[in-house]
Structures are given as C-alpha cells and as structure tokens.
C-alpha cells in the first residue's frame, strides 16, 4: 500500500487504500465509483493537506500547536513550508481556525490552528 486516505467526494466517507503496481493505480475500500476516481486523482496530483506543528511562546503548559493547511499544497513544497513555519513563534490564546501563517510561500493557502490553547 502506498497511501491510505479519507474520500471526501460524497457523504459515505470511505477509507481508501491506494496501491501502485507496475505503474497501475489500484483503489480499494471505495463504496462507489466516485471514490475510485478521487483516489487516483489524489495520487496523480501529488497534492495534500500539510499538517505540522508551530512553536508557542509564553505558555507554561504548551510548547507547540498543531496546524494544517486550509487547502491542498503541492507535496514538493512541504519541506520549504515546514522550514518557513519552523521560524514562527506564536503566543496564546489560540483558537481552532486561527490563521497562523497567511499565504504560505505565495501559494494562496493559509496555515490554520487545529486546537484551542488558552492563555495561562
């Protein structure tokens, strides 16, 4: 298996197992044809939601906050995005959905907080 993803194309929410065998992409776990197309597209597009951590300053209880991209980013940019985010330090309070970094690397994609952190 090369990847396991959640299909977001319909309300069924299938967990897709993606396999590549001799250049052929195989999708398993889909309950409809839409899931198969979605799985193949996700592998070929080489895009995904970036998830990582950003450091927090001024909190006794937390050192980092988990973040994710607001939209898909080309996976070839993930290392550069991570390097840029490693230079950021944010302070509490932080709420789910707060923009931590706007338009990262001029991709048009924002980096958002995924958890709440109260001020100590």
Short mmCIF file of N, CA, C and O in Angstrom, two decimals:
data_model
loop_
_atom_site.label_atom_id
_atom_site.label_comp_id
_atom_site.label_asym_id
_atom_site.label_seq_id
_atom_site.Cartn_x
_atom_site.Cartn_y
_atom_site.Cartn_z
N UNK A 1 0.85 -1.18 0.00
CA UNK A 1 0.00 0.00 0.00
C UNK A 1 0.89 1.23 0.00
O UNK A 1 1.84 1.33 0.75
N UNK A 2 0.53 2.20 -0.82
CA UNK A 2 1.30 3.44 -0.88
C UNK A 2 0.66 4.55 -0.04
O UNK A 2 1.34 5.40 0.50
N UNK A 3 -0.66 4.51 0.11
CA UNK A 3 -1.33 5.58 0.85
C UNK A 3 -2.69 5.10 1.34
O UNK A 3 -3.28 4.19 0.77
N UNK A 4 -3.15 5.71 2.41
CA UNK A 4 -4.49 5.47 2.96
C UNK A 4 -5.10 6.84 3.16
O UNK A 4 -4.54 7.67 3.88
N UNK A 5 -6.24 7.10 2.48
CA UNK A 5 -6.84 8.42 2.55
C UNK A 5 -8.34 8.31 2.80
O UNK A 5 -8.95 7.28 2.54
N UNK A 6 -8.90 9.39 3.30
CA UNK A 6 -10.33 9.51 3.50
C UNK A 6 -10.91 10.19 2.28
O UNK A 6 -10.50 11.29 1.92
N UNK A 7 -11.87 9.53 1.64
CA UNK A 7 -12.53 10.12 0.47
C UNK A 7 -13.50 11.19 0.95
O UNK A 7 -14.32 10.95 1.84
N UNK A 8 -13.42 12.36 0.35
CA UNK A 8 -14.25 13.49 0.75
C UNK A 8 -15.21 13.90 -0.37
O UNK A 8 -15.79 14.97 -0.32
N UNK A 9 -15.39 13.05 -1.36
CA UNK A 9 -16.22 13.41 -2.50
C UNK A 9 -17.71 13.20 -2.28
O UNK A 9 -18.52 13.80 -2.95
N UNK A 10 -18.09 12.32 -1.38
CA UNK A 10 -19.51 12.13 -1.08
C UNK A 10 -19.66 11.89 0.42
O UNK A 10 -18.68 11.82 1.15
N UNK A 11 -20.88 11.73 0.87
CA UNK A 11 -21.16 11.63 2.31
C UNK A 11 -20.78 10.27 2.91
O UNK A 11 -20.80 10.12 4.12
N UNK A 12 -20.42 9.29 2.10
CA UNK A 12 -20.10 7.96 2.63
C UNK A 12 -18.81 7.95 3.44
O UNK A 12 -18.67 7.17 4.38
N UNK A 13 -17.85 8.79 3.09
CA UNK A 13 -16.60 8.89 3.86
C UNK A 13 -15.77 7.62 3.86
O UNK A 13 -15.30 7.19 4.90
N UNK A 14 -15.59 7.01 2.71
CA UNK A 14 -14.84 5.75 2.61
C UNK A 14 -13.36 5.96 2.92
O UNK A 14 -12.77 7.00 2.60
N UNK A 15 -12.75 4.96 3.55
CA UNK A 15 -11.31 4.93 3.74
C UNK A 15 -10.73 4.18 2.54
O UNK A 15 -11.01 3.01 2.34
N UNK A 16 -9.92 4.88 1.76
CA UNK A 16 -9.38 4.31 0.54
C UNK A 16 -7.95 3.83 0.76
O UNK A 16 -7.13 4.55 1.31
N UNK A 17 -7.67 2.63 0.31
CA UNK A 17 -6.31 2.09 0.28
C UNK A 17 -5.82 2.21 -1.16
O UNK A 17 -6.46 1.68 -2.07
N UNK A 18 -4.70 2.89 -1.36
CA UNK A 18 -4.17 3.12 -2.69
C UNK A 18 -2.92 2.25 -2.89
O UNK A 18 -2.02 2.25 -2.05
N UNK A 19 -2.89 1.53 -3.99
CA UNK A 19 -1.76 0.66 -4.34
C UNK A 19 -1.27 1.05 -5.73
O UNK A 19 -2.07 1.41 -6.59
N UNK A 20 0.04 0.96 -5.93
CA UNK A 20 0.61 1.15 -7.27
C UNK A 20 1.38 -0.11 -7.60
O UNK A 20 2.29 -0.51 -6.87
N UNK A 21 0.99 -0.76 -8.71
CA UNK A 21 1.63 -1.99 -9.15
C UNK A 21 2.00 -1.86 -10.61
O UNK A 21 1.12 -1.77 -11.48
N UNK A 22 3.29 -1.79 -10.89
CA UNK A 22 3.80 -1.66 -12.26
C UNK A 22 3.17 -0.48 -13.00
O UNK A 22 2.77 -0.58 -14.15
N UNK A 23 3.05 0.64 -12.29
CA UNK A 23 2.51 1.84 -12.90
C UNK A 23 0.99 1.94 -12.88
O UNK A 23 0.44 2.99 -13.20
N UNK A 24 0.31 0.88 -12.50
CA UNK A 24 -1.15 0.91 -12.42
C UNK A 24 -1.58 1.29 -11.01
O UNK A 24 -1.09 0.74 -10.03
N UNK A 25 -2.51 2.22 -10.90
CA UNK A 25 -3.02 2.65 -9.61
C UNK A 25 -4.28 1.87 -9.30
O UNK A 25 -5.22 1.87 -10.10
N UNK A 26 -4.30 1.21 -8.16
CA UNK A 26 -5.46 0.44 -7.71
C UNK A 26 -6.02 1.09 -6.45
O UNK A 26 -5.27 1.46 -5.55
N UNK A 27 -7.33 1.20 -6.39
CA UNK A 27 -8.01 1.78 -5.24
C UNK A 27 -8.94 0.73 -4.64
O UNK A 27 -9.72 0.11 -5.36
N UNK A 28 -8.83 0.54 -3.32
CA UNK A 28 -9.71 -0.40 -2.62
C UNK A 28 -10.38 0.33 -1.46
O UNK A 28 -9.85 1.31 -0.95
N UNK A 29 -11.53 -0.15 -1.06
CA UNK A 29 -12.25 0.43 0.07
C UNK A 29 -13.33 1.41 -0.34
O UNK A 29 -14.10 1.87 0.49
N UNK A 30 -13.40 1.73 -1.63
CA UNK A 30 -14.42 2.66 -2.09
C UNK A 30 -15.77 1.95 -2.23
O UNK A 30 -15.84 0.81 -2.63
N UNK A 31 -16.83 2.66 -1.86
CA UNK A 31 -18.17 2.11 -1.95
C UNK A 31 -18.90 2.60 -3.20
O UNK A 31 -20.04 2.24 -3.43
N UNK A 32 -18.23 3.47 -3.97
CA UNK A 32 -18.81 3.96 -5.23
C UNK A 32 -17.67 4.29 -6.19
O UNK A 32 -16.51 4.36 -5.80
N UNK A 33 -18.02 4.52 -7.44
CA UNK A 33 -17.01 4.84 -8.46
C UNK A 33 -16.36 6.20 -8.23
O UNK A 33 -15.23 6.43 -8.63
N UNK A 34 -17.08 7.09 -7.56
CA UNK A 34 -16.53 8.42 -7.27
C UNK A 34 -15.27 8.29 -6.41
O UNK A 34 -14.29 8.99 -6.62
N UNK A 35 -15.30 7.36 -5.45
CA UNK A 35 -14.16 7.14 -4.57
C UNK A 35 -12.93 6.66 -5.32
O UNK A 35 -11.81 7.07 -5.03
N UNK A 36 -13.14 5.81 -6.29
CA UNK A 36 -12.02 5.30 -7.09
C UNK A 36 -11.37 6.45 -7.86
O UNK A 36 -10.15 6.60 -7.87
N UNK A 37 -12.19 7.28 -8.49
CA UNK A 37 -11.68 8.42 -9.25
C UNK A 37 -10.94 9.39 -8.31
O UNK A 37 -9.86 9.89 -8.64
N UNK A 38 -11.51 9.63 -7.13
CA UNK A 38 -10.90 10.53 -6.15
C UNK A 38 -9.53 10.01 -5.72
O UNK A 38 -8.56 10.76 -5.66
N UNK A 39 -9.43 8.71 -5.43
CA UNK A 39 -8.16 8.12 -5.01
C UNK A 39 -7.08 8.24 -6.07
O UNK A 39 -5.94 8.59 -5.77
N UNK A 40 -7.43 7.95 -7.30
CA UNK A 40 -6.47 8.06 -8.40
C UNK A 40 -6.02 9.51 -8.58
O UNK A 40 -4.83 9.79 -8.75
N UNK A 41 -6.98 10.43 -8.50
CA UNK A 41 -6.66 11.85 -8.65
C UNK A 41 -5.71 12.32 -7.56
O UNK A 41 -4.75 13.04 -7.83
N UNK A 42 -5.96 11.91 -6.32
CA UNK A 42 -5.11 12.33 -5.20
C UNK A 42 -3.67 11.85 -5.39
O UNK A 42 -2.73 12.57 -5.07
N UNK A 43 -3.47 10.65 -5.90
CA UNK A 43 -2.12 10.13 -6.11
C UNK A 43 -1.44 10.84 -7.28
O UNK A 43 -0.28 11.24 -7.20
N UNK A 44 -2.16 11.03 -8.37
CA UNK A 44 -1.57 11.67 -9.55
C UNK A 44 -1.29 13.15 -9.35
O UNK A 44 -0.33 13.67 -9.87
N UNK A 45 -2.15 13.83 -8.59
CA UNK A 45 -1.99 15.28 -8.41
C UNK A 45 -0.79 15.64 -7.54
O UNK A 45 -0.28 16.73 -7.62
N UNK A 46 -0.38 14.72 -6.67
CA UNK A 46 0.74 14.96 -5.75
C UNK A 46 0.50 16.17 -4.86
O UNK A 46 1.40 16.93 -4.55
N UNK A 47 -0.76 16.37 -4.48
CA UNK A 47 -1.14 17.45 -3.58
C UNK A 47 -1.70 16.86 -2.30
O UNK A 47 -2.19 15.73 -2.30
N UNK A 48 -1.64 17.61 -1.23
CA UNK A 48 -2.23 17.14 0.01
C UNK A 48 -2.31 18.25 1.04
O UNK A 48 -1.73 19.32 0.88
N UNK A 49 -3.06 17.98 2.10
CA UNK A 49 -3.16 18.90 3.22
C UNK A 49 -1.90 18.74 4.07
O UNK A 49 -1.59 17.63 4.51
N UNK A 50 -1.19 19.82 4.28
CA UNK A 50 0.01 19.81 5.11
C UNK A 50 -0.40 19.90 6.58
O UNK A 50 -1.19 20.78 6.95
N UNK A 51 0.07 19.00 7.40
CA UNK A 51 -0.14 19.07 8.85
C UNK A 51 1.23 19.08 9.51
O UNK A 51 2.13 18.33 9.13
N UNK A 52 1.39 19.95 10.50
CA UNK A 52 2.67 20.06 11.20
C UNK A 52 2.45 20.77 12.53
O UNK A 52 1.31 20.92 12.98
N UNK A 53 3.53 21.20 13.14
CA UNK A 53 3.48 21.89 14.43
C UNK A 53 4.17 23.25 14.31
O UNK A 53 5.12 23.40 13.54
N UNK A 54 3.70 24.21 15.10
CA UNK A 54 4.32 25.52 15.20
C UNK A 54 4.59 25.79 16.67
O UNK A 54 3.76 25.48 17.53
N UNK A 55 5.74 26.38 16.97
CA UNK A 55 6.12 26.64 18.36
C UNK A 55 5.30 27.76 18.99
O UNK A 55 4.89 28.69 18.31
N UNK A 56 5.09 27.61 20.29
CA UNK A 56 4.36 28.61 21.07
C UNK A 56 5.33 29.25 22.05
O UNK A 56 6.16 28.57 22.67
N UNK A 57 5.21 30.56 22.22
CA UNK A 57 5.99 31.26 23.24
C UNK A 57 5.02 31.80 24.28
O UNK A 57 3.87 32.12 23.98
N UNK A 58 5.45 31.85 25.52
CA UNK A 58 4.64 32.44 26.57
C UNK A 58 3.57 31.54 27.15
O UNK A 58 2.61 32.02 27.72
N UNK A 59 3.73 30.22 27.01
CA UNK A 59 2.77 29.30 27.61
C UNK A 59 3.54 28.30 28.48
O UNK A 59 4.48 27.66 28.01
N UNK A 60 3.10 28.15 29.71
CA UNK A 60 3.74 27.20 30.61
C UNK A 60 3.31 25.77 30.33
O UNK A 60 4.04 24.82 30.63
N UNK A 61 2.15 25.59 29.72
CA UNK A 61 1.59 24.25 29.52
C UNK A 61 1.79 23.67 28.12
O UNK A 61 1.65 22.47 27.94
N UNK A 62 2.09 24.51 27.15
CA UNK A 62 2.21 24.03 25.76
C UNK A 62 3.47 24.59 25.11
O UNK A 62 3.79 25.77 25.29
N UNK A 63 4.14 23.75 24.35
CA UNK A 63 5.32 24.19 23.59
C UNK A 63 5.01 24.38 22.12
O UNK A 63 5.69 25.12 21.43
N UNK A 64 3.99 23.64 21.61
CA UNK A 64 3.66 23.67 20.20
C UNK A 64 2.14 23.65 20.02
O UNK A 64 1.40 23.26 20.92
N UNK A 65 1.70 24.07 18.85
CA UNK A 65 0.31 23.98 18.45
C UNK A 65 0.26 23.23 17.11
O UNK A 65 1.11 23.43 16.25
N UNK A 66 -0.72 22.33 16.97
CA UNK A 66 -0.86 21.62 15.70
C UNK A 66 -1.58 22.53 14.70
O UNK A 66 -2.48 23.29 15.06
N UNK A 67 -1.12 22.45 13.45
CA UNK A 67 -1.67 23.29 12.38
C UNK A 67 -1.87 22.46 11.13
O UNK A 67 -1.30 21.36 11.00
N UNK A 68 -2.70 22.99 10.22
CA UNK A 68 -2.88 22.35 8.92
C UNK A 68 -3.12 23.42 7.88
O UNK A 68 -3.50 24.55 8.20
N UNK A 69 -2.92 23.05 6.62
CA UNK A 69 -3.15 23.99 5.53
C UNK A 69 -4.65 24.08 5.25
O UNK A 69 -5.39 23.12 5.42
N UNK A 70 -5.09 25.25 4.81
CA UNK A 70 -6.50 25.48 4.54
C UNK A 70 -6.94 24.83 3.23
O UNK A 70 -8.13 24.67 2.98
N UNK A 71 -5.99 24.43 2.41
CA UNK A 71 -6.26 23.76 1.14
C UNK A 71 -5.04 22.90 0.82
O UNK A 71 -4.05 22.93 1.53
N UNK A 72 -5.14 22.15 -0.26
CA UNK A 72 -4.02 21.28 -0.63
C UNK A 72 -2.83 22.11 -1.10
O UNK A 72 -2.99 23.20 -1.65
N UNK A 73 -1.64 21.57 -0.83
CA UNK A 73 -0.37 22.17 -1.26
C UNK A 73 0.41 21.08 -1.97
O UNK A 73 0.40 19.92 -1.54
N UNK A 74 1.10 21.45 -3.03
CA UNK A 74 1.96 20.51 -3.74
C UNK A 74 2.95 19.91 -2.76
O UNK A 74 3.63 20.64 -2.03
N UNK A 75 3.05 18.59 -2.72
CA UNK A 75 3.91 17.91 -1.75
C UNK A 75 5.38 18.27 -1.93
O UNK A 75 6.16 18.17 -1.00
N UNK A 76 5.76 18.72 -3.11
CA UNK A 76 7.15 19.13 -3.33
C UNK A 76 7.49 20.39 -2.55
O UNK A 76 8.66 20.71 -2.35
N UNK A 77 6.47 21.14 -2.08
CA UNK A 77 6.69 22.36 -1.30
C UNK A 77 6.63 22.13 0.20
O UNK A 77 6.89 23.05 0.98
N UNK A 78 6.30 20.92 0.64
CA UNK A 78 6.10 20.66 2.06
C UNK A 78 7.35 20.94 2.89
O UNK A 78 7.25 21.48 3.98
N UNK A 79 8.51 20.58 2.41
CA UNK A 79 9.74 20.82 3.19
C UNK A 79 9.99 22.31 3.34
O UNK A 79 10.30 22.79 4.43
N UNK A 80 9.83 23.07 2.26
CA UNK A 80 10.03 24.52 2.33
C UNK A 80 8.99 25.17 3.24
O UNK A 80 9.30 26.09 3.99
N UNK A 81 7.75 24.69 3.19
CA UNK A 81 6.70 25.20 4.09
C UNK A 81 7.08 24.91 5.54
O UNK A 81 6.95 25.78 6.40
N UNK A 82 7.56 23.70 5.80
CA UNK A 82 7.95 23.33 7.16
C UNK A 82 9.11 24.20 7.66
O UNK A 82 9.14 24.60 8.82
N UNK A 83 10.06 24.50 6.78
CA UNK A 83 11.17 25.37 7.15
C UNK A 83 10.66 26.77 7.51
O UNK A 83 11.11 27.37 8.50
N UNK A 84 9.73 27.29 6.71
CA UNK A 84 9.18 28.62 6.99
C UNK A 84 8.42 28.62 8.31
O UNK A 84 8.56 29.55 9.12
N UNK A 85 7.65 27.58 8.57
CA UNK A 85 6.88 27.50 9.81
C UNK A 85 7.77 27.28 11.03
O UNK A 85 7.39 27.65 12.14
N UNK A 86 8.94 26.72 10.83
CA UNK A 86 9.85 26.49 11.96
C UNK A 86 10.41 27.81 12.50
O UNK A 86 10.92 27.84 13.62
N UNK A 87 10.32 28.87 11.73
CA UNK A 87 10.81 30.18 12.16
C UNK A 87 9.73 31.01 12.86
O UNK A 87 9.99 32.12 13.30
N UNK A 88 8.52 30.45 12.95
CA UNK A 88 7.40 31.18 13.55
C UNK A 88 7.23 30.76 15.01
O UNK A 88 7.29 29.58 15.33
N UNK A 89 6.99 31.73 15.87
CA UNK A 89 6.62 31.50 17.28
C UNK A 89 5.36 32.32 17.51
O UNK A 89 5.34 33.52 17.22
N UNK A 90 4.31 31.69 18.04
CA UNK A 90 3.07 32.40 18.29
C UNK A 90 2.74 32.35 19.77
O UNK A 90 3.23 31.48 20.49
N UNK A 91 1.93 33.27 20.22
CA UNK A 91 1.56 33.32 21.62
C UNK A 91 0.08 33.04 21.81
O UNK A 91 -0.73 33.31 20.94
N UNK A 92 -0.26 32.48 22.97
CA UNK A 92 -1.66 32.21 23.27
C UNK A 92 -2.40 33.53 23.57
O UNK A 92 -1.75 34.52 23.89
N UNK A 93 -3.72 33.55 23.51
CA UNK A 93 -4.63 32.44 23.24
C UNK A 93 -4.70 32.14 21.74
O UNK A 93 -4.54 33.01 20.91
N UNK A 94 -4.96 30.87 21.45
CA UNK A 94 -5.08 30.40 20.07
C UNK A 94 -6.39 29.62 19.98
O UNK A 94 -6.68 28.80 20.84
N UNK A 95 -7.15 29.88 18.93
CA UNK A 95 -8.42 29.18 18.73
C UNK A 95 -8.36 28.35 17.45
O UNK A 95 -7.60 28.66 16.53
N UNK A 96 -9.18 27.30 17.42
CA UNK A 96 -9.26 26.49 16.21
C UNK A 96 -9.64 27.39 15.04
O UNK A 96 -10.57 28.19 15.13
N UNK A 97 -8.90 27.27 13.96
CA UNK A 97 -9.18 28.05 12.75
C UNK A 97 -8.44 29.36 12.66
O UNK A 97 -8.50 30.03 11.62
N UNK A 98 -7.72 29.75 13.73
CA UNK A 98 -6.91 30.98 13.65
C UNK A 98 -5.86 30.83 12.55
O UNK A 98 -5.24 29.78 12.41
N UNK A 99 -5.67 31.89 11.79
CA UNK A 99 -4.65 31.88 10.75
C UNK A 99 -3.30 32.09 11.41
O UNK A 99 -3.04 33.12 12.03
N UNK A 100 -2.44 31.10 11.28
CA UNK A 100 -1.09 31.15 11.86
C UNK A 100 -0.11 31.75 10.86
O UNK A 100 0.79 32.48 11.23
N UNK A 101 -0.30 31.44 9.59
CA UNK A 101 0.53 31.98 8.52
C UNK A 101 -0.35 32.18 7.30
O UNK A 101 -0.96 31.23 6.81
N UNK A 102 -0.43 33.40 6.82
CA UNK A 102 -1.28 33.71 5.67
C UNK A 102 -0.47 33.55 4.38
O UNK A 102 0.67 34.00 4.31
N UNK A 103 -1.06 32.89 3.39
CA UNK A 103 -0.48 32.77 2.05
C UNK A 103 0.95 32.22 2.09
O UNK A 103 1.88 32.81 1.55
N UNK A 104 1.13 31.07 2.71
CA UNK A 104 2.46 30.50 2.87
C UNK A 104 3.14 30.27 1.52
O UNK A 104 2.53 29.73 0.58
N UNK A 105 4.35 30.75 1.39
CA UNK A 105 5.18 30.63 0.17
C UNK A 105 4.44 31.10 -1.07
O UNK A 105 4.62 30.55 -2.16
N UNK A 106 3.55 32.08 -0.91
CA UNK A 106 2.77 32.63 -2.03
C UNK A 106 1.95 31.57 -2.76
O UNK A 106 1.75 31.66 -3.97
N UNK A 107 1.47 30.58 -2.02
CA UNK A 107 0.64 29.52 -2.62
C UNK A 107 -0.83 29.89 -2.62
O UNK A 107 -1.63 29.21 -3.24
N UNK A 108 -1.21 30.94 -1.86
CA UNK A 108 -2.61 31.29 -1.71
C UNK A 108 -3.29 30.47 -0.62
O UNK A 108 -4.49 30.58 -0.41
N UNK A 109 -2.50 29.66 0.10
CA UNK A 109 -3.02 28.77 1.14
C UNK A 109 -2.58 29.29 2.51
O UNK A 109 -1.42 29.67 2.69
N UNK A 110 -3.52 29.31 3.44
CA UNK A 110 -3.22 29.74 4.81
C UNK A 110 -2.93 28.52 5.68
O UNK A 110 -3.41 27.42 5.40
N UNK A 111 -2.19 28.72 6.75
CA UNK A 111 -1.94 27.69 7.76
C UNK A 111 -2.81 28.03 8.97
O UNK A 111 -2.74 29.14 9.50
N UNK A 112 -3.63 27.05 9.39
CA UNK A 112 -4.63 27.26 10.44
C UNK A 112 -4.35 26.40 11.67
O UNK A 112 -3.90 25.27 11.55
N UNK A 113 -4.68 26.94 12.83
CA UNK A 113 -4.59 26.18 14.07
C UNK A 113 -5.68 25.11 14.09
O UNK A 113 -6.79 25.33 13.62
N UNK A 114 -5.35 23.96 14.66
CA UNK A 114 -6.34 22.87 14.75
C UNK A 114 -6.79 22.61 16.18
O UNK A 114 -7.62 21.73 16.39
N UNK A 115 -6.25 23.36 17.15
CA UNK A 115 -6.66 23.19 18.55
C UNK A 115 -6.77 24.55 19.24
O UNK A 115 -6.22 25.54 18.76
N UNK A 116 -7.45 24.55 20.35
CA UNK A 116 -7.55 25.73 21.20
C UNK A 116 -6.48 25.68 22.27
O UNK A 116 -6.27 24.63 22.88
N UNK A 117 -5.84 26.80 22.52
CA UNK A 117 -4.88 26.90 23.62
C UNK A 117 -5.18 28.19 24.35
O UNK A 117 -5.14 29.29 23.77
N UNK A 118 -5.50 28.06 25.63
CA UNK A 118 -5.85 29.21 26.46
C UNK A 118 -4.58 29.88 26.96
O UNK A 118 -3.53 29.28 27.09
N UNK A 119 -4.75 31.15 27.26
CA UNK A 119 -3.64 31.90 27.86
C UNK A 119 -3.51 31.47 29.31
O UNK A 119 -4.50 31.32 30.02
N UNK A 120 -2.30 31.20 29.77
CA UNK A 120 -2.07 30.72 31.14
C UNK A 120 -2.34 31.80 32.15
O UNK A 120 -2.19 32.93 31.99
#
